[in-house]
Structure formats: C-alpha cells, structure tokens
Tab-separated table of C-alpha atoms in Angstrom:
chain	number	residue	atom	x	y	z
A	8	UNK	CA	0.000	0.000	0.000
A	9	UNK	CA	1.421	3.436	-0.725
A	10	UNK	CA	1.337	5.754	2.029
A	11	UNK	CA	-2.241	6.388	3.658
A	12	UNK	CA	-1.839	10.305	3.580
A	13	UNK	CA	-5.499	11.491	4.884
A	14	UNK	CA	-6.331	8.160	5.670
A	15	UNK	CA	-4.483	8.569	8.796
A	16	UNK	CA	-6.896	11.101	10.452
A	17	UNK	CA	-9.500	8.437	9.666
A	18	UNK	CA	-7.585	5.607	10.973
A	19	UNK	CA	-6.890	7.762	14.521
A	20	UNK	CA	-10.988	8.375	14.329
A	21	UNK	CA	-12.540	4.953	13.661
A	22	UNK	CA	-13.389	5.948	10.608
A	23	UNK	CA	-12.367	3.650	8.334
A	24	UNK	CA	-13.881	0.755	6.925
A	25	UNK	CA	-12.356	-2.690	8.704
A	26	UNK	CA	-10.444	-3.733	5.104
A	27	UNK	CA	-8.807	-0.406	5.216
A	28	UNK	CA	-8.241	0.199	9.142
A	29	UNK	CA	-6.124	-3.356	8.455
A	30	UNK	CA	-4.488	-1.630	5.382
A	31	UNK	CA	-3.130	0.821	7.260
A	32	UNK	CA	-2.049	-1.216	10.662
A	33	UNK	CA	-0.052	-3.337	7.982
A	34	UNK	CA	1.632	-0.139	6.465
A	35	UNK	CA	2.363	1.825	9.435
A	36	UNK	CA	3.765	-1.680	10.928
A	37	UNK	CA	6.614	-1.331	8.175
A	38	UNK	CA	6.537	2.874	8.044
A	39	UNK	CA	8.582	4.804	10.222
A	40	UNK	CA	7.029	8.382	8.076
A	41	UNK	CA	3.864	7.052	8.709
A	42	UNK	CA	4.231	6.367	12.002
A	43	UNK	CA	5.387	9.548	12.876
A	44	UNK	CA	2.938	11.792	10.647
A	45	UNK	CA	-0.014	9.765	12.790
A	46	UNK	CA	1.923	10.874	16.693
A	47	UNK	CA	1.865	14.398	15.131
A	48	UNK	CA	-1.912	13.995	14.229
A	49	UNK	CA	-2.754	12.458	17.349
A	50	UNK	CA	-1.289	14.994	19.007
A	51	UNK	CA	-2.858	18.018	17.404
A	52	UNK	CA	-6.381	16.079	18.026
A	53	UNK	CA	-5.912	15.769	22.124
A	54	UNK	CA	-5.049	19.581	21.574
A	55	UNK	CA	-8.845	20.676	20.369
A	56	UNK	CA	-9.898	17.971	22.859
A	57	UNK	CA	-8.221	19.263	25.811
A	58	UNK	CA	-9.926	22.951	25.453
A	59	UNK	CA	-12.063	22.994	28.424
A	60	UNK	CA	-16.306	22.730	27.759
A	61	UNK	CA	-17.321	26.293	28.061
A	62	UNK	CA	-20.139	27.328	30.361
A	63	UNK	CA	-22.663	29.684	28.347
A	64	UNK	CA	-23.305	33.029	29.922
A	65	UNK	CA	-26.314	32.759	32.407
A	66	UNK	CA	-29.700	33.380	30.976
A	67	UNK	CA	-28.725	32.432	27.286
A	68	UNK	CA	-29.748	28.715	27.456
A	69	UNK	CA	-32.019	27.160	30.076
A	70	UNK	CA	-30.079	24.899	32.223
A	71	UNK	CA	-30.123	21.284	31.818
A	72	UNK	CA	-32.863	19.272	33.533
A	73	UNK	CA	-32.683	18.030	37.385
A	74	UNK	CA	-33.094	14.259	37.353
A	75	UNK	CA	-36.641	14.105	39.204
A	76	UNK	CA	-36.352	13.829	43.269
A	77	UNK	CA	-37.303	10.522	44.456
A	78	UNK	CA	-39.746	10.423	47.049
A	79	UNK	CA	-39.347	8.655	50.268
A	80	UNK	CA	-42.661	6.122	50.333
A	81	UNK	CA	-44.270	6.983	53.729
A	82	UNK	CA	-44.319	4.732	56.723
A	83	UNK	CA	-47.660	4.291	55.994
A	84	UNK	CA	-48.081	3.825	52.821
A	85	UNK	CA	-45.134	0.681	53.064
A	86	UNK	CA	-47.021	-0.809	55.954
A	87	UNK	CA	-50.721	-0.930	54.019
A	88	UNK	CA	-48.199	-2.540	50.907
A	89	UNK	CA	-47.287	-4.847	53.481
A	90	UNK	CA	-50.674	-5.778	55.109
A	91	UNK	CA	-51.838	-6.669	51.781
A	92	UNK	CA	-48.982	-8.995	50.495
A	93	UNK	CA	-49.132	-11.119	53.605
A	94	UNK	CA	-52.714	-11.386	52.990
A	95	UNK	CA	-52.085	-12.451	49.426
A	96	UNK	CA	-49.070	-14.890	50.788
A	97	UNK	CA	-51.723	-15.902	53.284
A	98	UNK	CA	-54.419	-16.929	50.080
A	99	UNK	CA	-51.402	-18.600	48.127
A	100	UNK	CA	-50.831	-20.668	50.746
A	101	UNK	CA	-55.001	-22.045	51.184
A	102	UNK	CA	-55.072	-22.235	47.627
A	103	UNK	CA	-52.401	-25.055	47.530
A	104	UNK	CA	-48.631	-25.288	46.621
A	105	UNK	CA	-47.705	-24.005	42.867
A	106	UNK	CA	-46.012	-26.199	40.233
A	107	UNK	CA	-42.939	-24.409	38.910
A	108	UNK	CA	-44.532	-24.142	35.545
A	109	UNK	CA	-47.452	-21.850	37.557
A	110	UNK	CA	-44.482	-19.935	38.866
A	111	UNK	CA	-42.479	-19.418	35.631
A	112	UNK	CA	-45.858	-18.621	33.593
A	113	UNK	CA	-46.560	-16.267	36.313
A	114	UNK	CA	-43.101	-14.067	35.794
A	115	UNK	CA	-43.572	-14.850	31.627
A	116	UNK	CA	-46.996	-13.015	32.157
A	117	UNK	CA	-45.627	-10.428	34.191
A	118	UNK	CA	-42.494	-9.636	31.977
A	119	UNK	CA	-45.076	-9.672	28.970
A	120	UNK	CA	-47.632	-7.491	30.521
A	121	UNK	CA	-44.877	-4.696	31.457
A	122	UNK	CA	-43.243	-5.172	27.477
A	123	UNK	CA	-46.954	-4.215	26.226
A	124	UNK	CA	-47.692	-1.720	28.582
A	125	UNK	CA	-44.671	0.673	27.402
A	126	UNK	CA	-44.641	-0.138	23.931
A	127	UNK	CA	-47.377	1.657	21.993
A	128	UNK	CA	-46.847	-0.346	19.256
A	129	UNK	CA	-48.185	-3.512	20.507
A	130	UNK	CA	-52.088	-3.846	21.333
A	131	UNK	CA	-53.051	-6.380	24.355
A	132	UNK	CA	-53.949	-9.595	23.492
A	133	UNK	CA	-51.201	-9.390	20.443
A	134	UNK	CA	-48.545	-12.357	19.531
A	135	UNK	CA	-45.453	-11.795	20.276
A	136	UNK	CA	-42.834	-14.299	18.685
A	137	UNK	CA	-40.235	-13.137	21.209
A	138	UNK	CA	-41.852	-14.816	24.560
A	139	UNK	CA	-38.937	-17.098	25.810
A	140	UNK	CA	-39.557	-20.637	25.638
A	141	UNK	CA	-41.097	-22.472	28.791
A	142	UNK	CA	-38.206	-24.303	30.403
A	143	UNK	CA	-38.498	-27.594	29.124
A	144	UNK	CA	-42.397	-27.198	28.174
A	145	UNK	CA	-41.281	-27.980	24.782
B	2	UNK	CA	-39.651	13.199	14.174
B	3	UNK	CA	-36.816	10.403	14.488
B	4	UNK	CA	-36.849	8.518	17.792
B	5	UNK	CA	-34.990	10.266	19.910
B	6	UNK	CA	-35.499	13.858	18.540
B	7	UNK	CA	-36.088	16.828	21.002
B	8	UNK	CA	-39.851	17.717	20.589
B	9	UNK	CA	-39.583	20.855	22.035
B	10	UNK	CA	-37.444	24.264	21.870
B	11	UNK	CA	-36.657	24.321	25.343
B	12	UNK	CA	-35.325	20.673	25.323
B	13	UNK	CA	-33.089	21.636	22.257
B	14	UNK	CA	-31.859	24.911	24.005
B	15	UNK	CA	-31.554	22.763	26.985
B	16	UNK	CA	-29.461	19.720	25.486
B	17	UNK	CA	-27.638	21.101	22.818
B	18	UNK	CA	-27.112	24.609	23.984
B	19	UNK	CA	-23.871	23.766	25.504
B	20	UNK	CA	-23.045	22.199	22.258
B	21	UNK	CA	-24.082	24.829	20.517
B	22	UNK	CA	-22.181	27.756	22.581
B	23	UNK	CA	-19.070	26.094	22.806
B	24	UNK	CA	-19.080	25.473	18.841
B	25	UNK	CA	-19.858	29.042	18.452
B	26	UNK	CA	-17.118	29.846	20.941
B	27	UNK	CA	-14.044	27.724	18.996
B	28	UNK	CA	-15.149	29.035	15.886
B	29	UNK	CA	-14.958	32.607	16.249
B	30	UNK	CA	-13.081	32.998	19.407
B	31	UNK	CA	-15.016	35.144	21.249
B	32	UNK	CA	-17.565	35.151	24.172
B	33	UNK	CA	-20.098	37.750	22.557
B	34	UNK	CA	-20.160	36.373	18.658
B	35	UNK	CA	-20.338	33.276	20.327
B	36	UNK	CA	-23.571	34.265	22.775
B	37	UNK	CA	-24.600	36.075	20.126
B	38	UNK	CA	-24.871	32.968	17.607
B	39	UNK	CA	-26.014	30.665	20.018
B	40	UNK	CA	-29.030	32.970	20.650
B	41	UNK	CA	-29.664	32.964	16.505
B	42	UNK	CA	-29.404	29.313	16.288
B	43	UNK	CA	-31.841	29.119	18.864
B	44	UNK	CA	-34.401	31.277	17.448
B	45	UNK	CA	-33.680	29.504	14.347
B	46	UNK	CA	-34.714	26.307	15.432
B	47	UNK	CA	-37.251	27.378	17.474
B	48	UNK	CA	-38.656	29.199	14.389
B	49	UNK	CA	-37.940	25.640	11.901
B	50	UNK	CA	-38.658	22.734	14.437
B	51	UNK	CA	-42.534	22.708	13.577
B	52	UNK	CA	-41.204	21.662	9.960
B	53	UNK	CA	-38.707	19.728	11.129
B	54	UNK	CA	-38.857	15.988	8.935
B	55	UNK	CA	-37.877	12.608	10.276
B	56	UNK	CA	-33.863	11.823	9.752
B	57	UNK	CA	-30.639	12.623	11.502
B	58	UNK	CA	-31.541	15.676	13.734
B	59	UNK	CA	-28.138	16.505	14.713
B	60	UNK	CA	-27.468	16.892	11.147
B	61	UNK	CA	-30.240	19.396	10.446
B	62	UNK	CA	-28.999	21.137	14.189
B	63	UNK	CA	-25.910	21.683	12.548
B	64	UNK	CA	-26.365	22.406	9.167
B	65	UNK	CA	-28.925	25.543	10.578
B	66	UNK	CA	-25.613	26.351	13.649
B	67	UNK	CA	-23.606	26.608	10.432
B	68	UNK	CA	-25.583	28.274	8.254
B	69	UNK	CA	-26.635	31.099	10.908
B	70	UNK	CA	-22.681	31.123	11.755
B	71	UNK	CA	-22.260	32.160	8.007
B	72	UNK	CA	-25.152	34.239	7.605
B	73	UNK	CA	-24.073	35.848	11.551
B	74	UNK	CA	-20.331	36.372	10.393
B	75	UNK	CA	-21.778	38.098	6.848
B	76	UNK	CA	-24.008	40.603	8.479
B	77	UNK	CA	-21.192	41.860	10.867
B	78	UNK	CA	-19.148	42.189	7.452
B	79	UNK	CA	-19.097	45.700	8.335
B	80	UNK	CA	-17.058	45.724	11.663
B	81	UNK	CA	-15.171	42.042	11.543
B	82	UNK	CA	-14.371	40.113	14.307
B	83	UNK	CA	-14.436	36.820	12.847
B	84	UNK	CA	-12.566	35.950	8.921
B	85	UNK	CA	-15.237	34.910	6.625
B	86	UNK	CA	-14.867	31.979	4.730
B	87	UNK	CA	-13.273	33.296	1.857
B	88	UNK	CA	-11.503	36.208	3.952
B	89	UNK	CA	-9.112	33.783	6.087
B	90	UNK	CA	-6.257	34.276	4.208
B	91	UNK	CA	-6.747	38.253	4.452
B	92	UNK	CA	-6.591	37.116	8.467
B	93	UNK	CA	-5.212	40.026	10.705
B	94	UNK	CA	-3.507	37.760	13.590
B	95	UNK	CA	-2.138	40.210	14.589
B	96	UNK	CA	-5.019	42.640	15.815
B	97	UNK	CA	-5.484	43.645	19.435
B	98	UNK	CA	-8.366	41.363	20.896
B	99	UNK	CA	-11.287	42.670	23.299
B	100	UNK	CA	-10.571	42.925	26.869
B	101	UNK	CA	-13.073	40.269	26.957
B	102	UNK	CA	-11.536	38.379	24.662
B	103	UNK	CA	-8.279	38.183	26.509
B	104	UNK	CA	-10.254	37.415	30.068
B	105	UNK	CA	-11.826	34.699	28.216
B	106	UNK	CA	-8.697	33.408	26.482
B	107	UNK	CA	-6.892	33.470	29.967
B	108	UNK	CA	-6.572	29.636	31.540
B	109	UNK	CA	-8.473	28.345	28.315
B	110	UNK	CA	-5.997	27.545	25.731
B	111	UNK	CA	-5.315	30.576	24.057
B	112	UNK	CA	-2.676	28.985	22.100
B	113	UNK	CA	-4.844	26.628	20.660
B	114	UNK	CA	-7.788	28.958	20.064
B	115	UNK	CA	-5.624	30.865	18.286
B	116	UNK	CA	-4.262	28.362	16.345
B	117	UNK	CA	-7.584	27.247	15.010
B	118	UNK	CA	-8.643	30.924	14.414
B	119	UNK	CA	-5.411	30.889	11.906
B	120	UNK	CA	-6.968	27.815	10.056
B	121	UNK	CA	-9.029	27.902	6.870
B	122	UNK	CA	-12.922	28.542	7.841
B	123	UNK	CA	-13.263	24.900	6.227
B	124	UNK	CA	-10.637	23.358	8.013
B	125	UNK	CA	-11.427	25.271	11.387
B	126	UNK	CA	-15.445	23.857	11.141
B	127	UNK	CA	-14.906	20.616	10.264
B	128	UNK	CA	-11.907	19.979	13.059
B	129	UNK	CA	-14.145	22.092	15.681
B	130	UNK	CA	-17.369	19.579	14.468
B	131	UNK	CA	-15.001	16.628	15.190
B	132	UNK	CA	-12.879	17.519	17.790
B	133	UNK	CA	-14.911	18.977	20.338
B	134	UNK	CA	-18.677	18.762	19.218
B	135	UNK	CA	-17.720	14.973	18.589
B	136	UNK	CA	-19.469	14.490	15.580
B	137	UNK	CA	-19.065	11.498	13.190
B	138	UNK	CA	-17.241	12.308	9.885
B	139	UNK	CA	-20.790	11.360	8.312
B	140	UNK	CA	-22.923	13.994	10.519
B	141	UNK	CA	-20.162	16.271	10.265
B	142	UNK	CA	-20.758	15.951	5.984
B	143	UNK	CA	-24.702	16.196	6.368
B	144	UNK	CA	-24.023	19.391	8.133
B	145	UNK	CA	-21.918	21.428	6.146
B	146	UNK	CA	-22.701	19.335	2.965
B	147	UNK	CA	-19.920	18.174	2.074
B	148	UNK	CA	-19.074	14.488	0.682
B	149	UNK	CA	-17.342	12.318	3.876
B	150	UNK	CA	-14.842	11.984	1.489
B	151	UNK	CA	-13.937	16.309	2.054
B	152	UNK	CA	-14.657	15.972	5.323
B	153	UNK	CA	-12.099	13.452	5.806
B	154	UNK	CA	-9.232	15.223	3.756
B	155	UNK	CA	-10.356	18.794	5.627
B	156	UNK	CA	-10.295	17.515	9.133
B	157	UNK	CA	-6.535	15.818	7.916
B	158	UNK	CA	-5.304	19.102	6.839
B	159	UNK	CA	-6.766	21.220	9.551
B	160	UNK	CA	-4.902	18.795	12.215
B	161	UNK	CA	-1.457	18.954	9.846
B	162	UNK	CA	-2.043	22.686	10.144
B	163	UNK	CA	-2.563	23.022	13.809
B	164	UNK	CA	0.492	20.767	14.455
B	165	UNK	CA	2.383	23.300	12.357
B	166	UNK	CA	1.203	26.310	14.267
B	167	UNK	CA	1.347	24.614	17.829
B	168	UNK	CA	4.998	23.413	17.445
C-alpha cells in the first residue's frame, strides 16, 4: 500500500472501513514516516480535545434538567403494601402449593404485561414471537 | 420526528445549547459572537422545528448552527471580528483582541484557540465539528454538505495545520 496520507486522520478516528483500518495497521507496521505523521496527528487532536467545555453566559440557554427527586414512600403507605402482600401470601398458601410451571408462567406473564404496557406499538392480546420458551415445556 | 429527537425548543436549548455555545465559541473565538450565535441558532430552530422531517436531527442542528454562523459572520461584514470563509487568508492575527476576549482566552488555551482561528474557515469547522462537538465524519458531511470523502481530507489538513502552528 502506498502511504495512507489522509487516511491517517481516519484511521486515529474509527473511521475507516475494517479492510482499510487493516491496510493501514499493515503499512504503518513497516513505516517509520507514517508512524510519525499519525503521533503528530494524534497529538494536534488531544489539543482541540483538551480545550475545556465552556459554560454559556447565564440566561442564554435554560439549564439542563434536574433528574426528578425521588420520594421517600411513607411509613404508611409501606405498611398498608405490606398488610396486603401477607394477605395475598396468606391466600397462596389455602389455595395449595404451585407447580414451577405456575411460577415461571406467572413471571412470563408479568415480563409480557410490562413489554406491552410501554410499547405503543403492541395492542393487548397481540402475539409476540419473542416470549422465551417455557423451560423444558417444549 | 426520528426517535430520539427533542420535541420541544426548550429541550433543544436545553441539550444542545452547551453544544451549541461552545461550537460558536471555537469558531470565532469570542464570548459575545459566540452568545450572540447561540441565541440565533436558537431562534432559528425554534422558528424551523414545527417543519422539522424525520432523519438525523443533529445533522439538520448543525447544518442551521452553520448556516446562521455564516449568515451571523456576513451581516457583521461591516465591523469584523471573525474571517469569513473566503476572507481567512486576508486574516489580521495580529489585531489587538477585546478585553473580553483576553479574560476569556486566559486559563483556556489561548494557544490553541488561536491556532484554530489561523486555520481555513473549512478546516477550522470541520476539526471544531469533530474535535470537540464529537461528531461522526458522516454527521459532520450532512451538516456542512460536504461528501465524507472532504470531510475526511479537511479535518486531515486542519490537524497537519494546527500541528504546524502549535509546534
């Protein structure tokens, strides 16, 4: 390969195409010039890089968004949450032990119902291909 | 709108007017060209988002942040501050800057700054685009429409130029 020239700035930016990134490992393996010519480049890029990020003056652009506050759940709030999945343990437990296929169809439903829930795209009731298989159910 | 497009002003001005600014900033070296611009490009996308189409949104941010940066440089033809494209070669280094420009410059790599000031205006975007908006070479040819293959060979030059002019 004759020497890269501009192809070098490319190379240093992951820019090139796999074929020619190789090209040029293989010529600036055997290239002393080349080699060279891509420390200066390099170093002239971490130049522009290392100019600090600039704060705009105050007022010209709104500032960037707060991540939201996360309320603390109130004592009581927990211990009603709490009441009611005892209760709910308390029902499981009348109603008879659970198979593990009960138990993995459970969390399949529940993973499924949350996927359709945030995607607007899908309508309940809808097939999705993607459901993981049922250990062993096949 | 593409997924993952601002659908608002204020969420542009919020997320890219950092961006923006500091763009404006490296390009013309100076705090109030650069305010000034970054207010423009904000009106200016405020004014074009309604008509905004689906497809790479930072290209179409930067492509208008260019365009106003031309259009911004042209109307203060009168009382230059900043080389127009075709101007750089006319470039006055060695002019006395603002006292605001020299606070400004002071701790932020003046040296540098200066250094891409003395580039070409095509050299100085695309290397400013690259190197510290940190766009790809191909958003970096949708906004100042260009074929990847210029960009490429203008970002090359503009580094063997500021290796020059730093050493």
């Amino acid at each position: 390969m004759s020497h890269p020239g501009e192809l070098l700035s490319a190379f240093l930016d992951g820019e090139l195409s796999p074929a020619e990134h190789r090209k040029v490992m293989r010529h600036l393996a055997a290239c002393e010039a080349c080699t060279t010519e891509l420390a200066d480049l390099q170093r002239a890029r971490a130049a522009v890089r290392s100019l600090i990020v600039l704060e705009p003056p105050p007022g010209l652009v709104p500032a960037p968004e707060r991540p939201p506050i996360r309320r603390r759940v109130p004592v009581w709030v927990a211990a009603a949450a709490a009441a009611v999945l005892a209760l709910f343990i308390g029902v499981s437990a009348i109603a008879g032990p659970r198979t593990a296929l009960e138990v993995r169809l459970d969390e399949i439903s529940t993973q499924y119902g949350a996927r359709t829930s945030l995607d607007p795209n899908v309508t309940p009731g809808q097939v999705i291909p993607a459901i993981p298989s049922i250990g062993g159910a096949e | 709108m593409s997924e993952g497009a601002p659908t608002s002003w204020e969420e542009v001005a919020r997320t890219y007017g950092r961006k923006i600014y500091n763009f404006a900033y490296r390009l013309t070296g100076n705090p109030d060209d650069a305010a000034d611009l970054t207010q423009e490009v904000l009106l200016r996308v405020r004014k074009g988002l309604a008509g905004y189409r689906p497809g790479s949104f930072d290209g179409w941010l930067w492509r208008i942040t260019r365009n106003a940066f031309i259009d911004e440089v042209r109307r203060k033809k009168r009382r230059p501050t900043v080389p127009l494209p075709d101007e750089v070669d006319r470039l006055d280094a060695g002019s006395a800057p603002e006292p605001s420009e020299v606070l400004a410059s002071v701790r932020l790599g003046d040296d540098i700054q200066q250094a891409l000031l003395e580039l070409p205006y095509e050299f100085r975007e695309c290397v400013v685009l690259c190197d510290v908006v940190g766009l790809s070479y191909e958003e970096i040819a949708g906004a100042v429409a260009a074929p990847i293959g210029t960009v490429r060979s203008r970002i090359h030059r503009g580094r063997k130029m500021l290796k020059e002019l730093l050493s």
